[in-house]
Tab-separated table of C-alpha atoms in Angstrom:
chain	number	residue	atom	x	y	z
A	1	MET	CA	30.960	21.715	-31.487
A	2	ALA	CA	29.492	19.174	-29.867
A	3	LYS	CA	26.178	17.467	-30.519
A	4	PHE	CA	23.967	15.950	-27.790
A	5	GLU	CA	21.315	13.526	-28.667
A	6	LEU	CA	18.317	14.281	-26.625
A	7	LYS	CA	16.590	10.913	-25.757
A	8	LEU	CA	12.949	9.875	-24.503
A	9	PRO	CA	13.311	9.391	-21.181
A	10	LYS	CA	12.174	6.519	-19.045
A	11	MET	CA	8.733	7.483	-17.707
A	12	GLY	CA	7.735	4.679	-15.298
A	13	GLU	CA	7.790	0.494	-15.297
A	14	SER	CA	4.507	0.151	-17.801
A	15	VAL	CA	5.522	3.078	-20.103
A	16	ALA	CA	7.386	2.214	-23.302
A	17	GLU	CA	5.767	4.867	-25.626
A	18	ALA	CA	4.664	8.325	-25.841
A	19	THR	CA	3.261	10.916	-28.466
A	20	ILE	CA	4.584	14.318	-28.869
A	21	THR	CA	2.213	16.666	-28.672
A	22	SER	CA	3.932	19.909	-28.950
A	23	TRP	CA	7.622	21.375	-29.391
A	24	LEU	CA	8.250	23.807	-27.398
A	25	LYS	CA	11.189	24.725	-29.145
A	26	ASN	CA	12.245	25.540	-32.927
A	27	VAL	CA	15.554	24.781	-34.626
A	28	GLY	CA	17.853	27.232	-34.090
A	29	ASP	CA	16.446	27.971	-30.537
A	30	THR	CA	18.754	28.842	-27.540
A	31	ILE	CA	18.309	25.710	-24.835
A	32	GLU	CA	19.223	25.986	-21.220
A	33	MET	CA	19.352	22.790	-19.056
A	34	ASP	CA	16.494	21.914	-17.445
A	35	GLU	CA	14.460	23.850	-20.106
A	36	PRO	CA	11.558	21.965	-21.394
A	37	VAL	CA	12.030	21.309	-24.848
A	38	LEU	CA	8.656	19.716	-26.015
A	39	GLU	CA	5.600	17.810	-24.616
A	40	ILE	CA	4.417	14.217	-24.643
A	41	ALA	CA	1.348	12.142	-23.583
A	42	THR	CA	1.379	8.703	-22.756
A	43	ASP	CA	-1.708	6.367	-21.894
A	44	LYS	CA	-1.734	8.064	-18.122
A	45	VAL	CA	-0.325	11.640	-18.219
A	46	ASP	CA	0.866	14.685	-20.244
A	47	SER	CA	4.421	15.948	-19.650
A	48	GLU	CA	7.569	17.603	-20.442
A	49	VAL	CA	11.000	16.528	-21.704
A	50	PRO	CA	13.229	19.063	-20.526
A	51	SER	CA	17.208	19.580	-21.681
A	52	GLU	CA	20.025	17.839	-20.277
A	53	VAL	CA	22.481	20.540	-21.672
A	54	ASP	CA	22.922	24.069	-22.655
A	55	GLY	CA	23.024	24.462	-26.323
A	56	THR	CA	21.219	25.072	-29.607
A	57	LEU	CA	18.547	23.117	-30.993
A	58	VAL	CA	19.661	21.848	-34.697
A	59	GLU	CA	17.556	18.769	-35.703
A	60	ILE	CA	14.234	17.811	-34.790
A	61	LEU	CA	13.678	13.998	-35.705
A	62	PHE	CA	10.167	13.517	-34.890
A	63	GLN	CA	6.798	15.429	-35.704
A	64	VAL	CA	3.800	16.031	-33.593
A	65	ASP	CA	1.711	13.263	-32.904
A	66	ASP	CA	4.502	10.656	-33.902
A	67	VAL	CA	4.550	7.798	-31.325
A	68	VAL	CA	8.401	7.191	-29.967
A	69	GLN	CA	10.017	4.653	-27.688
A	70	VAL	CA	11.699	5.354	-24.668
A	71	GLY	CA	15.288	5.924	-25.453
A	72	GLN	CA	14.987	6.869	-29.179
A	73	THR	CA	16.764	9.934	-29.870
A	74	ILE	CA	14.225	12.887	-30.420
A	75	ALA	CA	16.232	15.997	-31.252
A	76	ILE	CA	19.787	16.786	-31.866
A	77	ILE	CA	21.067	19.952	-29.447
A	78	GLU	CA	24.754	21.208	-30.208
A	79	THR	CA	26.862	22.640	-27.324
A	80	ASP	CA	29.839	23.946	-26.811
A	81	GLY	CA	32.990	21.496	-26.597
A	82	ASP	CA	34.854	18.753	-28.098
A	83	ASP	CA	32.547	16.475	-30.648
A	84	SER	CA	32.935	13.192	-28.541
A	85	GLY	CA	28.964	12.560	-28.689
A	86	ALA	CA	28.748	13.461	-32.438
A	87	THR	CA	25.375	11.960	-33.886
A	88	THR	CA	25.604	9.525	-36.968
A	89	ALA	CA	25.176	10.559	-40.467
A	90	ALA	CA	21.726	8.987	-41.276
A	91	PRO	CA	20.249	12.275	-41.666
A	92	GLU	CA	22.752	13.247	-44.127
A	93	THR	CA	22.524	10.074	-46.155
A	94	THR	CA	18.718	10.785	-46.284
A	95	VAL	CA	19.760	14.093	-48.193
A	96	THR	CA	21.849	12.857	-50.473
A	97	ALA	CA	19.656	9.833	-51.181
A	98	PRO	CA	18.690	9.393	-55.303
A	99	LYS	CA	15.976	11.173	-56.500
A	100	GLU	CA	14.534	7.983	-57.980
A	101	ILE	CA	14.205	6.609	-54.508
A	102	LYS	CA	12.936	9.518	-53.049
A	103	ALA	CA	10.176	9.366	-55.811
A	104	ALA	CA	9.534	6.041	-54.946
A	105	ALA	CA	9.050	5.992	-51.355
A	106	THR	CA	6.888	9.619	-51.715
A	107	GLU	CA	4.515	7.212	-54.420
A	108	VAL	CA	4.373	4.342	-51.744
A	109	GLU	CA	3.173	6.365	-49.339
A	110	LYS	CA	0.558	8.363	-51.298
A	111	GLN	CA	-0.758	4.844	-52.069
A	112	ILE	CA	-0.747	3.796	-48.365
A	113	SER	CA	-2.239	6.810	-47.443
A	114	GLN	CA	-5.427	6.915	-50.230
A	115	VAL	CA	-5.872	3.005	-48.879
A	116	THR	CA	-6.121	3.740	-45.438
A	117	GLU	CA	-7.178	7.191	-44.965
A	118	ASN	CA	-10.630	5.994	-44.080
A	119	VAL	CA	-9.451	3.461	-41.811
A	120	ASP	CA	-10.857	4.133	-38.362
A	121	TYR	CA	-9.089	1.784	-35.812
A	122	THR	CA	-11.560	3.396	-32.642
A	123	ASP	CA	-14.169	1.439	-34.186
A	124	SER	CA	-13.172	-1.728	-32.700
A	125	ASP	CA	-14.318	-2.426	-29.164
A	126	SER	CA	-10.920	-3.725	-28.430
A	127	PHE	CA	-8.165	-1.234	-27.374
A	128	TYR	CA	-4.838	-0.958	-29.298
A	129	SER	CA	-1.630	1.195	-28.122
A	130	PRO	CA	-0.924	4.072	-30.723
A	131	LEU	CA	1.896	1.975	-31.991
A	132	VAL	CA	-0.022	-0.757	-32.798
A	133	LYS	CA	-2.234	1.426	-34.602
A	134	ASN	CA	0.629	3.336	-36.543
A	135	ILE	CA	1.894	0.291	-37.680
A	136	ALA	CA	-1.214	-1.062	-38.994
A	137	LYS	CA	-1.756	2.225	-40.777
A	138	GLU	CA	1.614	2.279	-42.116
A	139	GLU	CA	1.316	-1.377	-43.198
A	140	ASN	CA	-2.282	-1.264	-44.944
A	141	ILE	CA	-3.899	-3.532	-42.632
A	142	SER	CA	-7.545	-3.401	-42.440
A	143	LEU	CA	-9.731	-3.379	-39.099
A	144	THR	CA	-10.945	-6.297	-39.828
A	145	GLU	CA	-7.539	-8.253	-40.056
A	146	LEU	CA	-6.526	-6.101	-37.023
A	147	GLU	CA	-9.332	-7.435	-34.924
A	148	GLY	CA	-8.090	-11.127	-36.061
A	149	ILE	CA	-4.719	-10.753	-34.885
A	150	SER	CA	-4.479	-13.195	-31.817
A	151	GLY	CA	-2.823	-10.937	-28.866
A	152	THR	CA	-0.201	-12.382	-26.756
A	153	GLY	CA	0.074	-9.191	-24.442
A	154	LYS	CA	-2.555	-8.665	-21.094
A	155	ASP	CA	-5.859	-9.433	-21.605
A	156	GLY	CA	-5.135	-10.705	-25.115
A	157	ARG	CA	-3.886	-7.185	-26.284
A	158	VAL	CA	-1.776	-6.995	-29.662
A	159	THR	CA	1.382	-6.057	-29.127
A	160	LYS	CA	4.275	-4.792	-31.365
A	161	ASN	CA	6.027	-8.206	-31.680
A	162	ASP	CA	2.371	-9.881	-32.437
A	163	ILE	CA	1.644	-7.055	-35.511
A	164	LEU	CA	4.858	-7.353	-37.339
A	165	GLN	CA	5.106	-11.270	-36.881
A	166	TYR	CA	1.680	-11.024	-39.018
A	167	VAL	CA	3.054	-8.155	-41.293
A	168	ALA	CA	6.162	-10.939	-41.725
A	169	ASP	CA	3.744	-13.546	-42.352
A	170	LYS	CA	1.300	-11.499	-44.737
A	171	LYS	CA	4.768	-10.784	-46.452
A	172	ALA	CA	6.009	-14.198	-47.010
A	173	GLY	CA	2.659	-15.486	-48.407
A	174	LYS	CA	1.599	-17.757	-45.410
A	175	THR	CA	-2.396	-17.981	-44.937
A	176	ALA	CA	-4.188	-17.952	-41.593
A	177	ALA	CA	-6.146	-20.372	-40.298
A	178	PRO	CA	-9.951	-20.732	-41.593
A	179	ALA	CA	-10.941	-20.448	-38.126
A	180	LYS	CA	-8.850	-17.671	-37.219
A	181	THR	CA	-10.258	-15.637	-39.917
A	182	ALA	CA	-13.715	-16.651	-39.453
A	183	ALA	CA	-14.321	-14.847	-36.103
A	184	PRO	CA	-13.364	-11.545	-37.177
A	185	VAL	CA	-15.646	-11.633	-40.130
A	186	ALA	CA	-18.678	-12.471	-37.974
A	187	ALA	CA	-18.168	-9.416	-35.841
A	188	ALA	CA	-17.526	-6.932	-38.785
A	189	VAL	CA	-20.856	-8.312	-40.277
A	190	SER	CA	-22.803	-8.065	-37.212
A	191	LYS	CA	-21.046	-4.958	-35.590
A	192	PRO	CA	-23.360	-2.349	-37.834
A	193	ALA	CA	-26.178	-3.635	-35.920
A	194	ALA	CA	-24.840	-2.734	-32.218
A	195	LYS	CA	-23.677	0.894	-33.413
A	196	ALA	CA	-26.104	3.541	-32.630
A	197	ALA	CA	-28.208	5.634	-35.157
A	198	PRO	CA	-26.404	7.914	-37.198
A	199	VAL	CA	-26.712	11.541	-35.213
A	200	SER	CA	-28.059	13.868	-37.564
A	201	VAL	CA	-26.297	17.621	-37.466
A	202	ASN	CA	-27.759	20.944	-38.519
A	203	GLY	CA	-26.003	24.308	-39.186
A	204	GLU	CA	-26.783	25.626	-35.499
A	205	ASP	CA	-24.902	22.417	-33.695
A	206	GLU	CA	-21.254	22.291	-32.672
A	207	ILE	CA	-19.106	19.558	-33.300
A	208	ILE	CA	-16.431	19.022	-30.661
A	209	GLU	CA	-13.851	16.597	-31.162
A	210	MET	CA	-12.958	14.492	-28.272
A	211	SER	CA	-9.282	15.160	-26.592
A	212	ARG	CA	-6.876	12.276	-26.522
A	213	MET	CA	-7.391	11.835	-23.121
A	214	GLY	CA	-11.146	11.743	-23.454
A	215	LYS	CA	-10.741	9.347	-25.830
A	216	LEU	CA	-8.636	6.903	-23.833
A	217	ILE	CA	-10.701	7.185	-20.652
A	218	ALA	CA	-13.552	6.475	-22.736
A	219	HIS	CA	-12.090	3.279	-24.202
A	220	HIS	CA	-10.922	2.270	-20.644
A	221	MET	CA	-14.565	2.635	-19.427
A	222	VAL	CA	-16.228	0.500	-22.096
A	223	ALA	CA	-13.121	-2.153	-21.741
A	224	SER	CA	-13.959	-2.206	-17.712
A	225	VAL	CA	-17.510	-2.796	-18.169
A	226	GLN	CA	-17.041	-5.336	-20.567
A	227	THR	CA	-14.324	-6.971	-18.386
A	228	SER	CA	-15.439	-7.241	-14.740
A	229	ALA	CA	-18.834	-8.265	-13.472
A	230	HIS	CA	-19.802	-5.079	-11.895
A	231	VAL	CA	-21.804	-5.493	-8.835
A	232	GLN	CA	-22.691	-2.356	-6.110
A	233	SER	CA	-23.004	-2.161	-2.268
A	234	PHE	CA	-24.407	0.632	-0.508
A	235	ILE	CA	-23.777	1.653	3.218
A	236	GLU	CA	-25.021	4.498	5.040
A	237	CYS	CA	-22.314	6.441	7.655
A	238	ASP	CA	-22.411	8.702	10.392
A	239	VAL	CA	-19.635	11.355	10.279
A	240	THR	CA	-20.568	14.060	12.480
A	241	ASN	CA	-17.602	13.167	15.157
A	242	ILE	CA	-15.700	13.536	12.200
A	243	TRP	CA	-17.065	16.696	10.768
A	244	ASN	CA	-16.737	18.450	14.377
A	245	TRP	CA	-13.453	16.786	14.640
A	246	ARG	CA	-12.262	18.460	11.763
A	247	LYS	CA	-13.840	21.747	12.177
A	248	LYS	CA	-12.301	21.776	15.644
A	249	HIS	CA	-8.657	21.287	14.582
A	250	LYS	CA	-8.303	22.287	10.415
A	251	ASP	CA	-7.219	25.821	11.373
A	252	GLY	CA	-4.238	24.808	13.626
A	253	PHE	CA	-3.719	22.135	11.268
A	254	LYS	CA	-3.252	24.962	8.213
A	255	GLN	CA	-1.414	27.060	10.637
A	256	ARG	CA	1.258	24.312	11.717
A	257	GLU	CA	1.487	22.471	8.571
A	258	GLY	CA	0.662	24.812	5.800
A	259	GLU	CA	-1.733	22.213	4.534
A	260	ASN	CA	-5.370	22.017	4.202
A	261	LEU	CA	-6.562	19.088	6.321
A	262	THR	CA	-9.943	18.071	4.025
A	263	PHE	CA	-11.980	14.747	4.796
A	264	THR	CA	-10.383	12.933	1.788
A	265	PRO	CA	-7.227	11.754	3.994
A	266	ILE	CA	-9.327	10.719	7.155
A	267	PHE	CA	-11.541	8.484	4.555
A	268	MET	CA	-8.404	6.944	2.554
A	269	GLU	CA	-6.765	6.146	6.162
A	270	ALA	CA	-10.191	4.192	6.891
A	271	VAL	CA	-10.159	2.753	3.371
A	272	ALA	CA	-6.443	1.439	4.014
A	273	GLN	CA	-7.151	-0.159	7.270
A	274	ALA	CA	-9.761	-2.141	5.881
A	275	LEU	CA	-7.725	-3.365	2.811
A	276	LYS	CA	-5.269	-4.732	5.754
A	277	GLU	CA	-7.957	-6.490	7.332
A	278	PHE	CA	-9.821	-7.388	4.089
A	279	PRO	CA	-6.970	-8.215	1.814
A	280	MET	CA	-8.848	-10.306	-0.707
A	281	MET	CA	-10.214	-6.789	-1.705
A	282	ASN	CA	-6.630	-5.740	-2.739
A	283	ILE	CA	-6.168	-7.976	-5.818
A	284	ALA	CA	-5.844	-7.837	-9.099
A	285	LEU	CA	-7.376	-10.701	-11.884
A	286	ASP	CA	-5.056	-11.750	-14.456
A	287	GLY	CA	-6.807	-14.511	-16.952
A	288	ASP	CA	-7.658	-17.174	-14.225
A	289	ARG	CA	-5.177	-16.245	-11.328
A	290	ILE	CA	-5.474	-14.100	-8.526
A	291	ILE	CA	-2.435	-11.445	-7.850
A	292	LYS	CA	-2.529	-10.804	-3.857
A	293	ARG	CA	-0.864	-7.558	-3.786
A	294	LYS	CA	1.610	-6.938	-0.957
A	295	ASN	CA	1.366	-2.986	-0.743
A	296	ILE	CA	-1.566	-1.142	-0.550
A	297	ASN	CA	-1.591	1.771	-3.194
A	298	LEU	CA	-4.561	4.040	-3.162
A	299	GLY	CA	-5.664	5.591	-6.431
A	300	MET	CA	-7.182	8.746	-5.969
A	301	ALA	CA	-9.564	10.390	-8.776
A	302	ALA	CA	-8.704	13.736	-9.145
A	303	ALA	CA	-9.704	16.376	-11.570
A	304	LEU	CA	-7.555	17.572	-14.433
A	305	PRO	CA	-7.921	21.218	-15.829
A	306	ASP	CA	-9.395	19.689	-19.230
A	307	GLY	CA	-12.578	18.449	-16.804
A	308	ASN	CA	-11.395	14.859	-17.125
A	309	LEU	CA	-10.042	13.032	-14.548
A	310	ILE	CA	-6.905	11.204	-13.694
A	311	VAL	CA	-6.361	8.346	-10.522
A	312	PRO	CA	-2.698	9.676	-9.178
A	313	VAL	CA	-1.718	6.851	-6.192
A	314	ILE	CA	-0.690	7.119	-2.812
A	315	LYS	CA	2.063	4.269	-2.533
A	316	ASN	CA	2.075	2.234	0.531
A	317	ALA	CA	-0.865	4.378	2.319
A	318	ASP	CA	-1.135	2.150	5.175
A	319	GLN	CA	1.790	3.284	6.430
A	320	LEU	CA	1.177	6.864	6.462
A	321	ASN	CA	-0.161	8.674	9.260
A	322	LEU	CA	-2.976	11.281	9.239
A	323	VAL	CA	-0.356	13.995	8.740
A	324	GLY	CA	1.320	12.159	5.912
A	325	MET	CA	-1.762	11.146	4.277
A	326	ALA	CA	-3.005	14.743	4.104
A	327	LYS	CA	0.394	16.032	2.727
A	328	SER	CA	-0.021	13.166	0.127
A	329	VAL	CA	-3.385	13.926	-0.718
A	330	ASN	CA	-3.093	17.680	-1.371
A	331	ASP	CA	0.078	16.949	-3.439
A	332	LEU	CA	-1.276	14.832	-5.690
A	333	ALA	CA	-4.704	16.899	-6.159
A	334	ASN	CA	-2.498	20.061	-6.738
A	335	ARG	CA	-0.212	18.616	-9.255
A	336	ALA	CA	-3.191	17.083	-11.199
A	337	ARG	CA	-4.802	20.367	-11.618
A	338	ASN	CA	-2.107	21.851	-12.781
A	339	ALA	CA	-0.712	19.126	-14.947
A	340	LYS	CA	2.359	18.441	-13.037
A	341	LEU	CA	1.834	14.945	-12.420
A	342	LYS	CA	4.833	12.486	-13.644
A	343	PRO	CA	3.776	9.184	-15.195
A	344	ASP	CA	5.125	7.141	-12.107
A	345	ASP	CA	2.531	9.014	-9.839
A	346	THR	CA	-0.608	6.773	-11.870
A	347	GLN	CA	1.157	3.332	-11.364
A	348	GLY	CA	0.811	0.811	-8.962
A	349	GLY	CA	-2.503	1.060	-7.690
A	350	THR	CA	-4.626	-1.616	-5.941
A	351	TYR	CA	-7.698	0.535	-5.199
A	352	THR	CA	-9.362	3.327	-6.127
A	353	VAL	CA	-11.493	6.016	-4.118
A	354	THR	CA	-13.487	8.640	-5.934
A	355	ASN	CA	-15.056	11.553	-3.887
A	356	VAL	CA	-18.662	11.653	-5.993
A	357	GLY	CA	-20.039	14.142	-3.016
A	358	THR	CA	-17.611	17.071	-4.184
A	359	PHE	CA	-20.508	17.419	-6.905
A	360	GLY	CA	-23.360	17.200	-4.854
A	361	SER	CA	-23.719	13.710	-5.641
A	362	VAL	CA	-25.410	11.384	-2.777
A	363	LEU	CA	-24.629	8.115	-4.349
A	364	GLY	CA	-22.403	6.673	-7.178
A	365	THR	CA	-21.880	3.862	-9.405
A	366	PRO	CA	-18.424	4.105	-10.105
A	367	ILE	CA	-16.680	1.923	-12.632
A	368	ILE	CA	-13.204	-0.230	-11.623
A	369	ASN	CA	-10.091	1.006	-12.589
A	370	GLN	CA	-8.614	-2.209	-14.383
A	371	PRO	CA	-6.775	-4.617	-13.184
A	372	GLN	CA	-8.165	-3.569	-9.602
A	373	VAL	CA	-11.177	-5.516	-8.564
A	374	GLY	CA	-12.849	-2.681	-6.286
A	375	ILE	CA	-13.753	1.369	-6.276
A	376	LEU	CA	-15.213	3.234	-3.448
A	377	ALA	CA	-17.312	6.332	-4.036
A	378	LEU	CA	-17.911	8.802	-1.209
A	379	GLY	CA	-21.067	10.795	-1.278
A	380	ALA	CA	-22.020	14.129	-0.258
A	381	ILE	CA	-21.866	14.625	3.403
A	382	ARG	CA	-25.465	16.004	4.382
A	383	LYS	CA	-26.906	17.431	7.536
A	384	VAL	CA	-30.192	14.859	8.008
A	385	PRO	CA	-32.498	14.190	10.765
A	386	ALA	CA	-31.885	10.546	12.192
A	387	VAL	CA	-32.233	8.549	14.990
A	388	VAL	CA	-30.297	8.271	18.269
A	389	GLU	CA	-29.823	5.495	20.554
A	390	THR	CA	-29.000	6.413	24.038
A	391	PRO	CA	-28.983	4.521	27.333
A	392	GLU	CA	-32.050	6.819	28.474
A	393	GLY	CA	-33.909	5.955	25.092
A	394	ASP	CA	-34.209	6.891	21.167
A	395	PHE	CA	-34.379	10.072	20.130
A	396	ILE	CA	-34.306	12.577	16.722
A	397	GLY	CA	-31.407	14.560	16.283
A	398	ILE	CA	-29.423	16.224	13.596
A	399	ARG	CA	-26.435	14.082	12.254
A	400	MET	CA	-23.926	14.366	9.530
A	401	LYS	CA	-24.208	11.370	7.279
A	402	MET	CA	-22.786	10.414	3.749
A	403	PHE	CA	-23.655	7.210	1.519
A	404	LEU	CA	-20.614	4.798	0.602
A	405	SER	CA	-20.821	3.178	-2.962
A	406	HIS	CA	-18.703	-0.071	-3.631
A	407	SER	CA	-18.434	-1.175	-6.955
A	408	TYR	CA	-16.733	-4.554	-6.987
A	409	ASP	CA	-15.816	-7.452	-9.294
A	410	HIS	CA	-18.314	-10.147	-9.075
A	411	ARG	CA	-16.022	-12.609	-10.682
A	412	VAL	CA	-13.581	-12.943	-7.607
A	413	VAL	CA	-15.394	-10.509	-4.991
A	414	ASN	CA	-18.833	-12.351	-3.862
A	415	GLY	CA	-21.326	-10.012	-2.128
A	416	ALA	CA	-20.031	-11.224	1.449
A	417	LEU	CA	-16.938	-9.873	0.753
A	418	GLY	CA	-18.102	-6.784	-0.962
A	419	GLY	CA	-20.788	-5.558	1.961
A	420	GLN	CA	-18.356	-6.568	4.903
A	421	PHE	CA	-15.478	-4.985	3.298
A	422	VAL	CA	-17.388	-1.409	2.796
A	423	GLN	CA	-19.170	-2.257	6.346
A	424	ARG	CA	-15.931	-1.870	7.780
A	425	VAL	CA	-15.139	1.439	6.339
A	426	ALA	CA	-18.258	2.596	7.673
A	427	GLN	CA	-17.410	1.179	11.278
A	428	LEU	CA	-14.177	2.848	11.379
A	429	LEU	CA	-15.324	6.119	10.215
A	430	GLU	CA	-18.044	6.165	12.726
A	431	ALA	CA	-15.698	4.738	15.340
A	432	PHE	CA	-13.427	8.189	15.140
A	433	ASP	CA	-11.895	8.827	18.134
A	434	VAL	CA	-12.860	12.426	18.904
A	435	ASN	CA	-9.921	13.140	21.180
A	436	ARG	CA	-7.164	12.034	18.398
A	437	THR	CA	-4.434	14.846	18.175
A	438	VAL	CA	-2.854	15.676	14.706
C-alpha cells in the first residue's frame, strides 16, 4: 500500500494561505479521484479541495479553523500500489514521545490559552491576516504589542516575517525603541473614547455572530474609507434606446446563445471603453507611486447565497464583444450565486462596477475596492417624464433614465477627471447604436 500526501493547492498569485472550514471526509472513508475532501476559505472566496487519487483517508493533519500554507500537507490518503511516496514518520514520533514532554507541552498550551483567551485582535483598526493573528496568539502577544510592530507589507501591513522577527527579538531580550512603543500605548489609551457605547441586550434580543466573510468585508470597507479620500460625482443618463433595443433582441439572443441578455454587459462594455479613453482611472496607488494598469479588468459586484457581496473580475474586458461580455457576466454571476467561484476569479481587478439598481436604489455612494481608485454604481432604470429636444422644438416625453454614481479617490483623481469619466460613460450609453446586431 502507498501513502499519498494531499497538499493545499495553489489558489492564485496573491493567495498564500487558507483556513479550513470543514472536513467533508472522515478518517477511514473511501475517496475517489476528484472527490471533494475538505472545504477551505481564503480572504477572497470559499472553495473545495478535491483528492488527486483514489484511496482511503487514513490521517487528517489539520483541524477546522486551522490556517494552512499553500503546499503544506493537510491529509494522508492510502492508495493501492508501491509505497514509493511514503510519508514521514513525524506522526509516529509524536505518538512515542515521552510522557514528560507531552505533559509539559500541555501545560504550556494551557497557560498560553489562559493568558490569551481574552485577547480580541478584531478590536484593532488595522488588518491582520489569520496567520499573523494565530502566531500572535500562540506567542502571547498582546493587541498593543501587535499594533506596535512596524509592518513591511503592502500599506504597512504586518507580515509573517515581521511578527516572527518580533518574537525572535523578544525572546532574545532586545528592547524596542521608546519612540516605537509610545505610539501604540497612546492609541490604546485613546481607543476607548472612539468606541461606541456598549449595546444593552435583553432576554428578547437575538445575538447573531458575524460570518467569516462578513467580518472580512467589514474590515475591508473600514480600511478603504480610512485609506482613500472618497469623492462622488453623479450624472443622469437616458437609456431609452438601450431599453428598446434589448427588448427587441433578448429573446433571439436567448434562443441562439442560450444566455440571458441583461443590461449589465451593455453597461460594462461602455465602462471598458471609457477606461481606454481615460487610462488614469485604470490605476492603483501604492504609497507614493501610481501604478498605471495595462489591462482593463472589470470587477463586478455579485450577490452570494448568504447575502454578502463578492467581486469577481472580467479579465481584459475591453477585448470582449457584447456576446463575450454577456457570457462572462452570466458565468461569474451564476458561479457566485452557487459558491463555485475560484480564487483566481476575484484577482486582478482594476476598476469595479456595482449595480445598486437591482435593489431599487436610484443613487449610491459605493466604497472603493482597494487598491483601485474608482467604482461606479448603476442606479435603477426608471420611466420618467423628460424634456426631449427635436429640430421642431422641445416637448415632454416618457423616457427611461438612470443615475450613474461615481466614487473615486481624490488623492489621485481630481474632480475634473472623475466627472469627465462618468460623463463619458453616460455619453456612450446614450449614443448606443439601435441598429446594432448581436
